[in-house]
Amino acid sequence: MIEMKVAGIALDAITRSPIVLLKDASDRRALPIYIGQEQARAIMGALENQKPPRPLTHDLIVSLLESCSMILEKVIIHSLQKDTFYAALIVQQGEIKKEIDARPSDAIAVALRTNAPIWVMEEVVADASIPVDRDADEAEQQAFREFISNLRPEDLIKRFGNGDS
């Protein structure tokens, strides 16, 4: 799994639909997830640390967790099926852990309110993320190509042995 942070909310240039952007720690990959207007407002409110006069849905969820002595340990965005992301809240109450199915947008909104980490399965990142820093990616690929082109069999033998046991 890869820990990701909310980079912000963007709008699709064509559809004007909101997108939450998650970025990895290296800021090299971004995971765009289309969300609804209300979820975008909830995420923006949490990012801006806004406190509404009355609790909104995600604030209510946090209050329920707290009143039941539960902690949101982490959010996991675990799969992508037919252009739909799936997520889970991992909550803990004492020694008991529970996994609660959630939409990624709701899970992110709750995670932001509780400072819980957001994790994304590697295969989801591989399938749906976009490169942010193409120059760094290209430089890394070029360095790897040079490494491979200069690699000699004896280097592998020195590193891993000759296979005799």
XYZ file of C-alpha atoms in Angstrom:
165
model
C 0.000 0.000 0.000
C 1.046 3.564 -0.668
C 0.231 6.387 1.715
C -1.244 9.369 -0.082
C -2.267 12.875 0.955
C -5.036 15.084 -0.343
C -3.454 17.598 -2.710
C -6.720 19.436 -3.291
C -9.903 19.597 -5.298
C -9.903 20.287 -9.034
C -12.611 20.578 -11.652
C -12.719 18.514 -14.818
C -12.206 21.026 -17.629
C -14.977 19.538 -19.773
C -17.625 18.253 -17.373
C -16.893 20.681 -14.509
C -17.187 17.681 -12.174
C -15.115 17.906 -8.990
C -12.083 15.665 -8.614
C -10.189 14.998 -5.400
C -6.474 14.656 -6.104
C -4.363 12.395 -3.930
C -0.561 12.551 -4.181
C 2.103 10.171 -2.973
C 4.862 11.281 -0.597
C 7.307 11.904 -3.446
C 4.778 14.102 -5.297
C 5.470 12.012 -8.395
C 2.068 10.317 -8.780
C -1.423 11.758 -8.475
C -4.608 9.758 -8.154
C -7.666 11.649 -9.454
C -11.025 10.487 -8.096
C -14.247 11.995 -9.421
C -16.591 12.957 -6.599
C -19.895 14.751 -6.093
C -20.375 18.440 -5.326
C -21.353 17.800 -1.688
C -18.351 15.568 -1.083
C -16.096 18.209 -2.646
C -17.517 20.800 -0.232
C -16.997 18.425 2.704
C -13.381 17.749 1.722
C -12.655 21.443 1.097
C -14.198 22.324 4.459
C -11.902 19.848 6.186
C -8.842 21.047 4.244
C -9.618 24.626 5.254
C -10.359 23.555 8.844
C -13.841 25.080 8.695
C -16.151 24.414 11.627
C -19.810 24.550 10.573
C -22.353 25.928 13.060
C -24.150 22.559 13.024
C -22.495 19.186 12.341
C -22.514 18.013 8.767
C -22.644 14.313 7.868
C -18.898 13.703 8.131
C -18.711 15.644 11.395
C -21.537 13.453 12.694
C -19.598 10.316 11.725
C -16.570 11.596 13.649
C -18.784 12.361 16.673
C -20.274 8.857 16.523
C -16.823 7.289 16.394
C -15.687 9.374 19.364
C -18.814 8.672 21.430
C -18.306 4.919 20.884
C -14.610 5.199 21.840
C -13.600 4.227 18.313
C -10.559 5.493 16.466
C -10.280 5.779 12.711
C -6.961 4.018 12.260
C -6.741 4.528 8.502
C -8.602 4.688 5.232
C -7.789 2.198 2.493
C -8.757 2.746 -1.136
C -8.519 -0.885 -2.088
C -9.933 -1.421 -5.557
C -11.122 0.031 -8.822
C -13.884 -1.752 -10.711
C -15.618 -0.407 -13.809
C -14.359 3.143 -13.151
C -15.593 3.040 -9.538
C -13.182 3.248 -6.615
C -13.872 1.269 -3.439
C -12.657 2.191 0.027
C -12.888 1.114 3.628
C -12.594 2.787 7.001
C -10.463 0.755 9.393
C -11.753 1.580 12.875
C -10.509 0.336 16.189
C -12.295 0.057 19.517
C -9.946 -1.285 22.142
C -8.562 -4.536 20.769
C -11.308 -4.892 18.157
C -10.751 -3.718 14.577
C -13.541 -3.361 12.057
C -13.529 -2.656 8.340
C -16.410 -0.465 7.180
C -17.227 -0.125 3.475
C -17.292 3.501 2.312
C -17.160 5.639 -0.774
C -13.651 7.059 -1.172
C -14.947 10.629 -1.000
C -16.682 9.995 2.339
C -13.702 8.063 3.677
C -11.363 10.915 2.709
C -13.645 13.529 4.304
C -13.685 11.574 7.584
C -9.924 10.900 7.432
C -9.212 14.614 7.071
C -11.352 15.371 10.132
C -9.518 12.796 12.255
C -6.015 13.149 10.795
C -6.109 9.478 9.807
C -3.756 8.337 7.045
C -5.082 7.504 3.585
C -3.608 4.390 1.984
C -4.109 3.212 -1.576
C -3.410 -0.301 -2.809
C -0.471 -0.386 -5.204
C -2.488 -1.934 -8.029
C -4.999 0.940 -7.805
C -2.177 3.485 -8.010
C -0.667 1.578 -10.945
C -4.000 1.426 -12.786
C -5.396 4.892 -12.136
C -2.671 7.355 -11.166
C -1.096 9.915 -13.435
C 2.528 11.097 -13.383
C 3.042 14.519 -11.861
C 6.768 14.942 -12.416
C 7.463 13.568 -15.880
C 11.036 14.896 -15.889
C 11.912 12.990 -12.710
C 10.228 9.850 -14.067
C 12.152 10.107 -17.337
C 15.433 10.758 -15.505
C 14.841 7.716 -13.307
C 14.037 5.564 -16.341
C 17.142 6.813 -18.161
C 19.338 6.065 -15.126
C 17.879 2.549 -14.959
C 18.491 2.009 -18.695
C 22.124 3.092 -18.248
C 22.502 0.795 -15.253
C 21.123 -2.169 -17.222
C 23.238 -1.409 -20.298
C 26.409 -1.303 -18.164
C 25.546 -4.409 -16.154
C 27.915 -7.345 -16.622
C 27.295 -10.988 -15.623
C 30.225 -10.865 -13.187
C 28.522 -7.968 -11.365
C 25.534 -10.210 -10.709
C 27.755 -13.062 -9.575
C 29.543 -10.759 -7.125
C 26.221 -9.487 -5.800
C 24.193 -12.698 -5.671
C 26.746 -15.483 -5.876
C 27.027 -18.028 -8.640
C 24.099 -20.156 -7.504
C 26.230 -22.959 -6.026
C 25.068 -23.909 -2.564
